[in-house]
Structure formats: structure tokens, C-alpha cells
Coordinates of C-alpha atoms in Angstrom, one line a residue:
M1 CA 0.0 0.0 0.0
A2 CA 1.5 3.3 -1.1
R3 CA 0.9 6.7 0.5
I4 CA -0.5 9.1 -2.1
V5 CA -1.0 12.8 -1.8
V6 CA -3.4 14.5 -4.2
I7 CA -3.2 18.3 -4.6
G8 CA -6.6 19.7 -5.4
A9 CA -10.1 18.3 -5.4
G10 CA -11.1 18.9 -9.1
M11 CA -12.8 16.2 -11.1
G12 CA -9.5 14.8 -12.5
A13 CA -8.0 14.7 -9.1
M14 CA -11.0 13.0 -7.5
T15 CA -11.2 10.5 -10.3
A16 CA -7.5 9.5 -9.7
A17 CA -8.1 9.4 -5.9
A18 CA -11.1 7.1 -6.1
R19 CA -9.3 4.7 -8.5
L20 CA -6.1 4.7 -6.4
A21 CA -8.0 4.0 -3.2
V22 CA -9.8 1.0 -4.8
A23 CA -6.3 -0.3 -5.8
G24 CA -5.5 -0.4 -2.1
H25 CA -3.5 2.8 -1.6
R26 CA -3.9 5.3 1.2
V27 CA -5.0 8.6 -0.5
V28 CA -5.2 12.1 1.1
V29 CA -6.5 15.0 -0.9
Y30 CA -5.4 18.5 0.1
E31 CA -7.6 21.3 -1.3
R32 CA -6.8 25.0 -0.8
G33 CA -10.5 25.9 -1.0
E34 CA -13.4 24.9 1.1
T35 CA -15.2 22.6 -1.3
Y36 CA -14.6 20.0 -4.0
G37 CA -15.3 20.0 -7.8
G38 CA -13.0 22.6 -9.2
A39 CA -14.7 24.2 -12.1
L40 CA -18.0 22.4 -11.2
G41 CA -19.2 25.0 -8.8
S42 CA -22.6 26.3 -8.0
F43 CA -24.3 29.6 -7.0
E44 CA -27.4 29.8 -4.9
R45 CA -29.7 32.7 -4.1
D46 CA -33.3 33.1 -3.2
G47 CA -34.1 29.5 -4.0
F48 CA -32.4 29.6 -7.4
V49 CA -29.5 27.3 -8.0
F50 CA -27.0 27.6 -10.9
D51 CA -24.0 25.7 -12.2
T52 CA -21.1 28.1 -12.5
G53 CA -19.1 25.9 -14.8
P54 CA -20.2 23.4 -17.5
T55 CA -23.9 22.8 -17.8
L56 CA -24.0 19.7 -20.0
L57 CA -22.1 16.4 -19.9
Q58 CA -20.6 14.7 -22.9
L59 CA -19.3 11.1 -22.9
P60 CA -20.9 10.1 -19.6
A61 CA -19.2 6.7 -20.3
V62 CA -16.1 8.2 -18.7
Y63 CA -17.9 8.5 -15.3
R64 CA -20.0 5.4 -15.8
D65 CA -16.7 3.5 -16.0
L66 CA -15.4 5.3 -12.8
F67 CA -18.5 4.2 -10.8
I68 CA -18.4 0.7 -12.1
K69 CA -14.7 0.3 -11.2
T70 CA -15.0 1.9 -7.8
G71 CA -18.2 0.5 -6.3
K72 CA -21.4 -1.3 -6.5
E73 CA -23.7 1.6 -7.3
P74 CA -23.6 2.7 -11.0
L75 CA -23.5 6.3 -12.0
E76 CA -27.2 6.5 -12.7
K77 CA -28.0 5.4 -9.1
C78 CA -26.0 8.4 -7.8
V79 CA -26.8 11.1 -10.4
E80 CA -30.1 11.5 -12.4
L81 CA -29.0 12.0 -16.0
S82 CA -31.2 12.9 -18.9
Q83 CA -30.5 13.3 -22.6
V84 CA -31.4 16.8 -23.7
E85 CA -33.9 17.0 -26.5
P86 CA -33.3 18.8 -28.8
A87 CA -29.6 18.9 -28.2
V88 CA -29.5 22.5 -29.2
R89 CA -31.3 25.3 -31.0
H90 CA -29.1 27.5 -33.3
V91 CA -30.3 31.0 -34.0
F92 CA -28.2 32.3 -36.9
A93 CA -27.4 35.9 -37.7
D94 CA -30.1 36.1 -40.4
G95 CA -32.8 35.0 -37.9
T96 CA -33.0 31.4 -39.2
A97 CA -33.4 28.8 -36.4
A98 CA -32.6 25.1 -36.5
D99 CA -33.3 22.6 -33.7
L100 CA -30.8 19.7 -33.8
P101 CA -31.8 16.4 -32.2
N102 CA -29.6 14.6 -29.7
A103 CA -27.2 11.8 -30.8
S104 CA -28.9 11.5 -34.2
R105 CA -26.7 12.3 -37.2
A106 CA -29.5 11.4 -39.6
G107 CA -31.8 13.6 -37.6
V108 CA -29.4 16.5 -37.7
G109 CA -29.2 16.3 -41.5
E110 CA -33.0 16.4 -41.8
A111 CA -33.2 19.4 -39.4
L112 CA -30.6 21.3 -41.4
D113 CA -32.4 20.6 -44.7
A114 CA -35.7 21.8 -43.2
A115 CA -34.1 25.0 -41.7
L116 CA -31.5 25.9 -44.3
G117 CA -32.7 24.3 -47.5
D118 CA -32.2 21.1 -49.4
G119 CA -28.6 20.0 -49.6
A120 CA -27.5 21.5 -46.3
G121 CA -27.9 18.2 -44.5
A122 CA -26.0 16.3 -47.2
R123 CA -23.1 18.7 -47.0
W124 CA -23.0 18.5 -43.3
A125 CA -23.3 14.7 -43.3
A126 CA -20.4 14.4 -45.7
F127 CA -18.3 16.6 -43.4
M128 CA -19.3 14.5 -40.4
N129 CA -18.1 11.3 -42.3
R130 CA -14.7 12.9 -42.6
A131 CA -14.8 14.0 -39.0
R132 CA -15.5 10.4 -38.1
E133 CA -12.2 9.4 -39.8
A134 CA -10.4 12.0 -37.8
W135 CA -12.0 10.7 -34.6
D136 CA -11.1 7.1 -35.4
R137 CA -7.5 8.1 -36.0
T138 CA -7.1 10.1 -32.8
R139 CA -9.4 8.6 -30.2
R140 CA -6.9 6.3 -28.6
P141 CA -3.8 8.4 -28.6
L142 CA -5.6 11.6 -27.5
L143 CA -8.1 10.2 -25.0
E144 CA -7.4 6.6 -23.9
E145 CA -3.6 6.3 -23.7
P146 CA -0.9 8.3 -22.0
L147 CA 0.7 10.8 -24.2
W148 CA 3.1 9.1 -26.6
P149 CA 6.9 9.7 -26.0
N150 CA 7.0 10.4 -29.8
W151 CA 4.2 13.0 -29.6
E152 CA 5.7 14.7 -32.6
V153 CA 3.8 12.2 -34.8
L154 CA 0.6 13.6 -33.5
A155 CA 1.8 17.2 -33.9
A156 CA 2.9 16.8 -37.5
R157 CA 0.1 14.6 -38.8
E158 CA -3.3 16.1 -39.7
P159 CA -5.8 13.3 -39.2
Y160 CA -8.7 15.1 -40.9
P161 CA -9.1 13.8 -44.5
S162 CA -9.6 17.2 -46.3
V163 CA -11.2 17.2 -49.7
P164 CA -8.8 18.4 -52.4
R165 CA -10.0 21.4 -54.4
K166 CA -8.6 21.6 -57.8
R167 CA -7.9 25.1 -59.2
L168 CA -7.1 26.0 -62.8
L169 CA -3.3 26.3 -63.4
R170 CA -2.8 26.4 -59.6
K171 CA -1.9 23.8 -57.0
E172 CA -4.9 22.0 -55.4
R173 CA -6.0 23.3 -52.1
R174 CA -6.8 21.4 -48.9
A175 CA -8.4 22.7 -45.7
A176 CA -5.8 22.9 -42.9
T177 CA -7.9 24.9 -40.4
L178 CA -11.4 24.5 -39.2
A179 CA -12.3 27.8 -40.9
E180 CA -11.0 26.5 -44.2
V181 CA -13.1 23.3 -43.8
G182 CA -16.1 25.6 -43.6
E183 CA -15.0 27.6 -46.6
L184 CA -14.0 24.7 -48.9
E185 CA -16.3 21.9 -47.9
L186 CA -19.6 23.3 -46.6
G187 CA -20.8 25.0 -49.8
G188 CA -20.1 28.5 -48.6
D189 CA -23.4 28.7 -46.6
P190 CA -22.6 31.2 -43.8
R191 CA -25.0 29.4 -41.4
L192 CA -23.3 26.0 -41.8
V193 CA -19.9 27.8 -41.4
A194 CA -21.2 29.5 -38.2
L195 CA -22.5 26.1 -36.9
L196 CA -19.1 24.5 -37.5
E197 CA -17.0 27.4 -36.1
Q198 CA -19.1 27.7 -32.9
F199 CA -17.7 24.3 -31.7
A200 CA -14.2 25.8 -31.7
L201 CA -15.4 29.1 -30.2
A202 CA -17.2 27.3 -27.4
H203 CA -13.8 25.6 -26.4
G204 CA -11.9 28.9 -26.6
L205 CA -10.4 28.2 -30.0
D206 CA -10.0 30.5 -33.0
P207 CA -11.5 28.6 -35.9
R208 CA -9.1 30.5 -38.2
T209 CA -6.1 28.8 -36.6
A210 CA -7.6 25.7 -35.0
P211 CA -6.5 22.6 -37.0
A212 CA -8.9 20.8 -39.2
S213 CA -8.8 18.0 -36.6
A214 CA -11.1 20.1 -34.5
A215 CA -13.8 18.5 -36.6
V216 CA -13.9 15.8 -33.9
L217 CA -15.6 18.4 -31.6
P218 CA -18.9 18.5 -33.5
Y219 CA -18.6 14.8 -34.2
L220 CA -18.3 13.9 -30.5
E221 CA -21.4 15.9 -29.6
Q222 CA -23.6 14.9 -32.5
T223 CA -22.7 11.2 -32.3
F224 CA -22.6 10.5 -28.6
G225 CA -25.0 13.2 -27.4
V226 CA -25.2 15.5 -24.4
W227 CA -26.8 15.0 -21.0
S228 CA -28.1 17.2 -18.2
A229 CA -28.1 16.3 -14.5
R230 CA -30.9 16.9 -12.0
G231 CA -29.6 19.5 -9.7
G232 CA -27.0 20.6 -12.2
L233 CA -23.6 19.2 -12.9
R234 CA -22.6 20.1 -9.4
A235 CA -24.5 16.9 -8.6
L236 CA -21.9 14.9 -10.5
A237 CA -19.1 16.5 -8.5
R238 CA -20.9 15.6 -5.3
A239 CA -21.4 12.0 -6.4
V240 CA -17.7 11.6 -7.3
Y241 CA -16.7 13.2 -3.9
E242 CA -19.0 10.8 -2.1
R243 CA -17.6 7.8 -4.0
C244 CA -14.1 8.9 -2.9
R245 CA -15.3 9.1 0.7
A246 CA -16.9 5.7 0.5
R247 CA -13.5 4.3 -0.7
R248 CA -11.9 5.9 2.4
V249 CA -10.2 8.8 0.6
E250 CA -9.4 11.5 3.1
F251 CA -10.1 15.2 2.2
V252 CA -8.5 18.1 4.0
F253 CA -10.0 21.5 2.9
G254 CA -8.6 24.9 3.5
A255 CA -5.1 23.3 3.2
A256 CA -3.0 25.1 0.6
V257 CA 0.1 23.1 -0.6
T258 CA 3.1 25.5 -0.9
R259 CA 5.8 23.1 -2.0
I260 CA 6.3 19.6 -3.4
V261 CA 9.0 17.8 -1.4
E262 CA 11.7 16.2 -3.4
K263 CA 14.0 13.5 -1.9
D264 CA 16.5 11.3 -3.7
G265 CA 15.4 12.5 -7.1
R266 CA 11.7 11.8 -6.7
A267 CA 8.5 13.3 -5.2
A268 CA 8.4 12.5 -1.5
G269 CA 5.4 14.5 -0.2
V270 CA 4.2 18.1 0.1
E271 CA 4.6 21.0 2.5
L272 CA 1.5 22.9 3.6
A273 CA 0.9 26.6 4.2
D274 CA 0.9 26.0 8.0
G275 CA 4.4 24.6 7.8
T276 CA 3.5 20.9 8.2
T277 CA 4.6 18.3 5.7
A278 CA 2.9 15.2 4.5
D279 CA 5.1 12.3 3.3
A280 CA 4.1 10.4 0.2
D281 CA 5.3 7.7 -2.2
F282 CA 3.5 9.5 -5.0
V283 CA 2.1 13.0 -5.5
V284 CA -0.8 13.7 -7.9
A285 CA -1.1 17.4 -8.8
G286 CA -4.5 18.6 -10.1
V287 CA -3.4 22.2 -10.5
A288 CA -2.8 24.6 -13.4
P289 CA 0.8 24.9 -14.9
A290 CA 1.7 28.2 -13.2
A291 CA 0.7 26.8 -9.8
L292 CA 2.7 23.6 -10.3
D293 CA 5.7 25.6 -11.4
G294 CA 5.4 27.5 -8.1
L295 CA 5.3 24.3 -6.1
L296 CA 8.4 22.8 -7.8
P297 CA 10.2 25.0 -10.3
G298 CA 11.7 23.3 -13.3
V299 CA 9.8 20.1 -12.9
G300 CA 9.4 19.7 -16.6
I301 CA 5.6 19.8 -17.2
R302 CA 5.6 22.1 -20.2
A303 CA 3.2 21.3 -23.1
P304 CA 4.9 19.5 -25.9
G305 CA 4.0 22.1 -28.5
D306 CA 5.2 25.6 -29.1
P307 CA 5.4 27.4 -25.7
K308 CA 4.5 30.6 -27.4
S309 CA 1.1 29.3 -28.4
P310 CA -1.7 31.8 -27.6
A311 CA -3.2 31.7 -24.1
M312 CA -6.6 30.0 -23.7
P313 CA -9.6 32.3 -23.4
S314 CA -12.0 32.3 -20.4
R315 CA -15.7 32.5 -19.9
L316 CA -18.1 35.2 -18.8
T317 CA -21.2 33.7 -17.2
V318 CA -24.4 35.6 -16.4
L319 CA -26.9 33.9 -14.1
L320 CA -30.5 35.1 -14.5
A321 CA -33.4 34.7 -12.1
L322 CA -36.7 35.2 -14.0
R323 CA -40.3 35.5 -12.8
G324 CA -42.8 33.3 -14.6
P325 CA -42.6 29.6 -15.5
R326 CA -40.3 28.1 -18.1
P327 CA -42.3 27.5 -21.3
A328 CA -42.8 23.8 -22.0
N329 CA -41.4 24.1 -25.5
A330 CA -38.2 26.0 -24.5
P331 CA -35.0 24.2 -25.6
H332 CA -32.5 23.4 -22.9
R333 CA -29.7 25.1 -24.8
T334 CA -29.8 27.8 -27.5
V335 CA -26.8 29.2 -29.3
V336 CA -27.4 32.8 -30.5
H337 CA -24.8 33.4 -33.2
A338 CA -22.9 36.6 -33.5
A339 CA -24.1 39.2 -35.9
D340 CA -20.6 39.6 -37.3
R341 CA -18.4 36.5 -36.7
A342 CA -15.2 38.1 -38.2
Q343 CA -15.6 41.1 -35.8
E344 CA -16.1 38.7 -32.9
L345 CA -13.0 36.6 -33.7
D346 CA -10.9 39.7 -34.2
G347 CA -12.0 41.0 -30.8
L348 CA -11.3 37.8 -29.0
F349 CA -8.1 36.7 -30.7
G350 CA -6.6 39.8 -32.2
G351 CA -4.6 40.8 -29.1
A352 CA -6.7 43.6 -27.8
F353 CA -9.9 42.4 -26.1
A354 CA -13.1 43.9 -27.5
L355 CA -16.3 41.9 -27.0
A356 CA -18.4 42.1 -30.2
A357 CA -21.4 44.4 -30.0
Q358 CA -23.6 41.3 -30.6
P359 CA -21.5 38.3 -29.6
T360 CA -22.3 34.6 -29.7
V361 CA -24.2 33.7 -26.5
T362 CA -25.1 30.2 -25.3
V363 CA -28.4 30.3 -23.4
T364 CA -29.2 27.4 -21.0
R365 CA -32.7 26.9 -19.7
P366 CA -32.8 23.7 -17.7
D367 CA -36.2 22.0 -17.0
D368 CA -35.1 21.2 -13.5
P369 CA -37.3 21.9 -10.4
A370 CA -34.2 21.7 -8.3
A371 CA -32.9 24.9 -9.9
V372 CA -35.8 27.2 -9.0
P373 CA -37.8 28.1 -5.8
D374 CA -41.0 26.9 -7.5
R375 CA -42.5 26.3 -11.0
E376 CA -43.5 30.0 -11.2
H377 CA -39.8 31.0 -11.8
E378 CA -37.1 30.1 -14.2
A379 CA -33.3 29.9 -13.9
V380 CA -31.3 30.8 -17.0
T381 CA -27.6 30.8 -17.6
L382 CA -25.8 32.8 -20.3
T383 CA -22.3 32.0 -21.4
V384 CA -19.9 33.9 -23.7
T385 CA -16.2 33.3 -24.5
V386 CA -13.9 36.1 -23.4
P387 CA -10.1 36.3 -23.1
A388 CA -8.4 35.3 -19.9
C389 CA -7.5 38.5 -18.0
R390 CA -4.5 39.0 -15.9
D391 CA -6.1 41.9 -14.1
A392 CA -9.6 40.3 -14.0
S393 CA -10.1 41.1 -10.3
D394 CA -9.5 44.9 -10.4
R395 CA -12.3 47.3 -10.3
T396 CA -11.9 48.6 -13.8
A397 CA -12.0 45.1 -15.2
R398 CA -15.1 44.2 -13.1
E399 CA -16.9 47.3 -14.4
G400 CA -16.0 46.3 -17.9
F401 CA -17.4 42.8 -17.4
D402 CA -20.6 44.2 -15.9
A403 CA -21.1 46.3 -19.1
C404 CA -20.4 43.2 -21.2
A405 CA -23.0 41.3 -19.2
E406 CA -25.7 43.9 -20.1
R407 CA -24.9 43.4 -23.8
V408 CA -25.0 39.6 -23.3
I409 CA -28.4 39.9 -21.7
D410 CA -29.7 42.0 -24.6
R411 CA -28.3 39.4 -27.1
A412 CA -30.0 36.6 -25.2
G413 CA -33.3 38.2 -25.9
R414 CA -33.3 36.5 -29.3
A415 CA -33.7 33.2 -27.4
V416 CA -35.9 34.5 -24.6
P417 CA -38.0 37.3 -26.1
D418 CA -39.5 38.7 -22.9
L419 CA -36.2 38.4 -21.0
R420 CA -35.9 41.9 -19.7
E421 CA -39.5 42.1 -18.5
R422 CA -39.1 38.8 -16.6
L423 CA -35.7 39.6 -15.0
L424 CA -35.7 39.7 -11.2
W425 CA -31.9 39.9 -10.8
H426 CA -28.7 38.7 -12.3
E427 CA -25.3 37.7 -11.1
V428 CA -22.1 38.1 -13.2
R429 CA -19.3 35.5 -13.0
T430 CA -16.1 36.7 -14.5
P431 CA -12.7 35.2 -15.3
A432 CA -11.6 36.3 -11.8
D433 CA -14.2 33.9 -10.3
I434 CA -12.9 31.0 -12.5
A435 CA -9.3 31.9 -11.4
E436 CA -10.4 31.7 -7.7
A437 CA -12.2 28.3 -8.3
T438 CA -9.5 26.6 -10.4
G439 CA -6.2 28.5 -9.8
A440 CA -5.8 29.0 -13.5
E441 CA -4.0 32.3 -14.3
G442 CA -6.5 34.9 -15.5
G443 CA -9.3 32.4 -15.3
A444 CA -8.1 30.6 -18.5
V445 CA -10.1 27.6 -19.5
P446 CA -8.1 24.8 -21.3
A447 CA -9.2 23.3 -24.6
P448 CA -9.3 19.6 -25.3
A449 CA -6.2 18.1 -26.8
L450 CA -6.1 18.1 -30.6
A451 CA -3.7 16.6 -33.2
A452 CA -1.7 18.6 -35.7
A453 CA -1.0 22.4 -35.4
G454 CA 2.6 21.6 -34.5
G455 CA 1.5 20.2 -31.1
T456 CA 0.3 23.6 -29.7
L457 CA -3.0 21.9 -28.7
L458 CA -1.4 18.9 -27.0
H459 CA -1.1 19.1 -23.2
P460 CA 1.7 18.0 -20.9
A461 CA 1.9 14.3 -20.2
N462 CA 0.4 12.9 -17.0
S463 CA 3.9 11.7 -16.0
T464 CA 6.3 14.6 -15.3
G465 CA 10.1 15.2 -15.2
L466 CA 10.1 14.2 -11.6
P467 CA 9.6 10.5 -10.8
G468 CA 6.7 10.0 -8.5
L469 CA 4.9 13.2 -9.5
F470 CA 1.9 13.0 -11.8
A471 CA -0.4 15.6 -13.3
V472 CA -4.2 15.5 -13.8
G473 CA -7.0 17.8 -14.8
G474 CA -7.7 20.0 -17.8
W475 CA -4.1 21.4 -18.0
S476 CA -2.6 17.9 -18.5
H477 CA -3.2 15.2 -21.1
P478 CA -5.8 14.9 -22.6
G479 CA -6.8 18.5 -22.0
G480 CA -9.8 20.5 -21.0
G481 CA -13.4 19.4 -20.8
L482 CA -15.4 17.5 -18.1
P483 CA -14.9 14.0 -19.7
H484 CA -11.3 14.8 -20.5
A485 CA -10.7 15.6 -16.8
G486 CA -12.0 12.2 -15.8
M487 CA -9.8 10.6 -18.5
S488 CA -6.7 12.3 -17.1
G489 CA -7.4 10.9 -13.6
T490 CA -7.8 7.4 -15.1
L491 CA -4.5 7.7 -16.9
A492 CA -2.6 9.0 -13.9
A493 CA -4.0 6.3 -11.7
G494 CA -3.1 3.6 -14.3
L495 CA 0.5 4.9 -14.5
I496 CA 0.9 4.7 -10.7
V497 CA -0.7 1.3 -10.3
E498 CA 0.7 -0.4 -13.4
G499 CA 3.8 1.6 -14.0
P500 CA 5.2 3.3 -17.2
E501 CA 4.2 0.3 -19.3
F502 CA 0.5 1.2 -18.8
R503 CA -1.2 1.9 -22.1
G504 CA -4.7 2.7 -21.2
S505 CA -8.0 0.8 -21.5
Q506 CA -8.2 -1.8 -24.3

């Protein structure tokens, strides 16, 4: 039985803790905050309850496997999950709306034909077939296996099978970025292009520079579906925490780790803010890169790609308490697309932050009695991508985000027409709040790992340059996203239990 210290109580860290405890190890989790879950937080006021992080779950199989491997009760006995139907409503800049069904590629094609005209579904289906090839080529190395030592193969090889476009007296052209996929392969329909590019934007990626392999993002959602949880996704964090406790994982909250102790060339424990130390045979760090650098400088956890790759954006979230019941036909999620996508992308990724006058806003309207004081009220969450901000906590930045929130509320009126009239109050969650919850500099939110792009969208391996120290969470392989966090914990636990020869699930 090994002594294992886990730094942080995020989803990746708790996944690793539960799996290591089941393997017979003594596991203690030290969390600097007063609760568990990392990005999966919640906000409560006047009987309203909101998720402050992700609001939908993809690939629940990741957590189903965790619950199967760590106890008798399956995930669905601990968390009430429901497939969202429709998966999403898209409201495009020209006012066209399309409701896309959940986990039905054929149904998506039919919905696009009905909303955008004959042929739109076929063009999208052809793209999704190519996205499937990219998924098949990258699923194991990017999600199910530890990061390859020869990661350069993933960095150099573009797995998306772009369609060659012949040009008179000129070299044929192939799409190398997601934006070029939209331009060359989706018939030039600006609504299909907006649909495609939104998947990158939602993960904080610029579709103009994101590799064509980002096609796996819409493929993942439209093939495997999305789920909501009764009580919000905070209920999932609670269930994982309780599973850890049932497996005798010890949690110490309000305990900031200030240093990783190194002895004889390997991790040997941690030092806490109160000056005490905790010895360990292994240390699992579920913290952002800057925080880990501070705990043990020079440990060697840099991402394999170009260190000058652009910083990941953050999120601005606006929580709305509304009077009046939720309409029965309201979709759970609506994406209201930007009036001018080029302007939006220039503002987000052009170096000087300027939120578009009419940005892309995701409107979440859960049909969940646990989220409201009674059925005569509705809880709505608005989310928009913004850059991570180093000064996100100062007064000027806060006032700027408050002004942005007012524009976001106005934009959301396209999905909730009587929004302003029904509004009781709203709460703004800024990048500073994300930074406080996760420790990520500026409240940055990591993207999932993607192949190609010179490795700039790969993440540091779960093993590190210091023997006995392992990394989990969105800033390590396989990157950001709720299912990816669970995968990182699974991989780190496998490397500790089975050693460096561990190659993931078969």
C-alpha cells in the first residue's frame, strides 16, 4: 500500500483518488478551497441554483466506468442524468433557427435541410463522415492512452481527410484549419460555417487557426450526445466526492500546498501553508501549470508544442433569475450566433480584447425543479467566450465585465424574447471567479487536446520530469473538458498502479 497525496479536489484529481483508493492505496486530498469539484461550482440565491461551470455532460461513459470500477452503485444510481432533446437550437445571424436532435446524425441532416434548405444536410453529413475518420485516427492516442513519447507524430500529422479542391493552373488546395473546412467543404453557406465554427469558439479556440482535426468536436457531440443532470452538474461533482469518501479517501479542505517535497530524485510529499509536511510515495497534482511551477520550479511539465502558443480564453457567465414559468417548449440550450463573426473573432483573438457588440451567446434553460424556488420561476444561464484577463479582479475590469454582461443579456433576448421584462436579478461570474475556483491564471479555460497544429494543442503528459509526480486535470493530457478531466485521472492512476508500461484501456 502506497501513501499518495493528491493536490486539489477537481474532477480529474478526485477520479484519480477514487481509482487509487480502490487499488489499495492510502490517499489524502489537500484542497486549498473549502469545497470540491474545481470548475464544477454552484451559486445559490433566493431558492435559485445555478451551475457556474459546465452545464452539460458529454461522454458520460467516462464517469460510468469510474463508478463501475470503484463501487457497486452505478452512476445513474447516484446522479439522475437525462438526454437533452433537442440537443441545441441554433439561432443564426439572419434569424434562421434550427433545432438539432440529440445523438442522431441522420436527424441533424433532416433538421438542417428543413431549416437551411435542401442540400445543407447532405453537405454537413459528408463533413461528419470525414470527421469520423479524424475521430477514429485520434481517439486512442488523444483520449485513452498516456501521451506518446514520440508525440511529434501527433503534432505533424493532420488526421482530418480534407477534400482536395482543384484550381485551374494552380496547386490543389486542402483545408488545414477549421475555418478552411467551412470555406471549402460546406458550400459557402454562412449558417453552416457558423454552426461549425461555434464548436471551436465554445472551447476557446479561434477557428481560423484551429487545425482541421477540431472536426472531432462536433462529431463527438452529435454522435454521442449531451446529458443534463438533475440539480445541475454540481450533482456529478458531489457524487464523485461521495464515492471517494466511500472508498476511504481523506479530504483536507482549506489546506494550501506550498511546496512539493523532493527526496533522492523523486517526489516524496508536500509542504502545507501551515508549515507541516505530508510524506508520500506518489504525488498527484491537479493544478494549473503556473501553480505547479510554483510548487516545484523546473519540474518539466511544459506542453509538448510551441510554448508561445496563444493563451486560452476564459468565460463570462451571467446567471438570471426570472419570474414566470419556463415555457414547456423551450429548448434546454440555444446558441445565438454573432451578428458579425469576423468582428467577434478579431476582438477575441486579435490581441486587444473587444467583445463584439452582438456576440455569440449560449443560453441554457434547464427544465429542473431543483434549480428554482417553484414552478413560477425560471433559472437561465448565459455564457460567452472572453479572453483570460491577468487583471480580472481589479475594479476597472469588473466594471467592464458588468457592461459586457448587459450586452450579453440583450443578445440573449433573441432566445428569450421577454427576458428583460421577466428579469428579477442577475449575477455576473467573471474570469476572476474562474481563477479563484480553479487556480488558472487569469481564469483561463483549457481546450481539449487536438492533433496537428505543431503540437500547440497537445497538453503536458500525466507523468512529469520528476519520478513519483503525476499531473491530472484540464491542463494535462488529454486536455480540457469534463470528460477529459476524468480521463486524465484514469490515466494517472493507471501509470501509478501499473507503472510506465500502462497503455490505457483496451
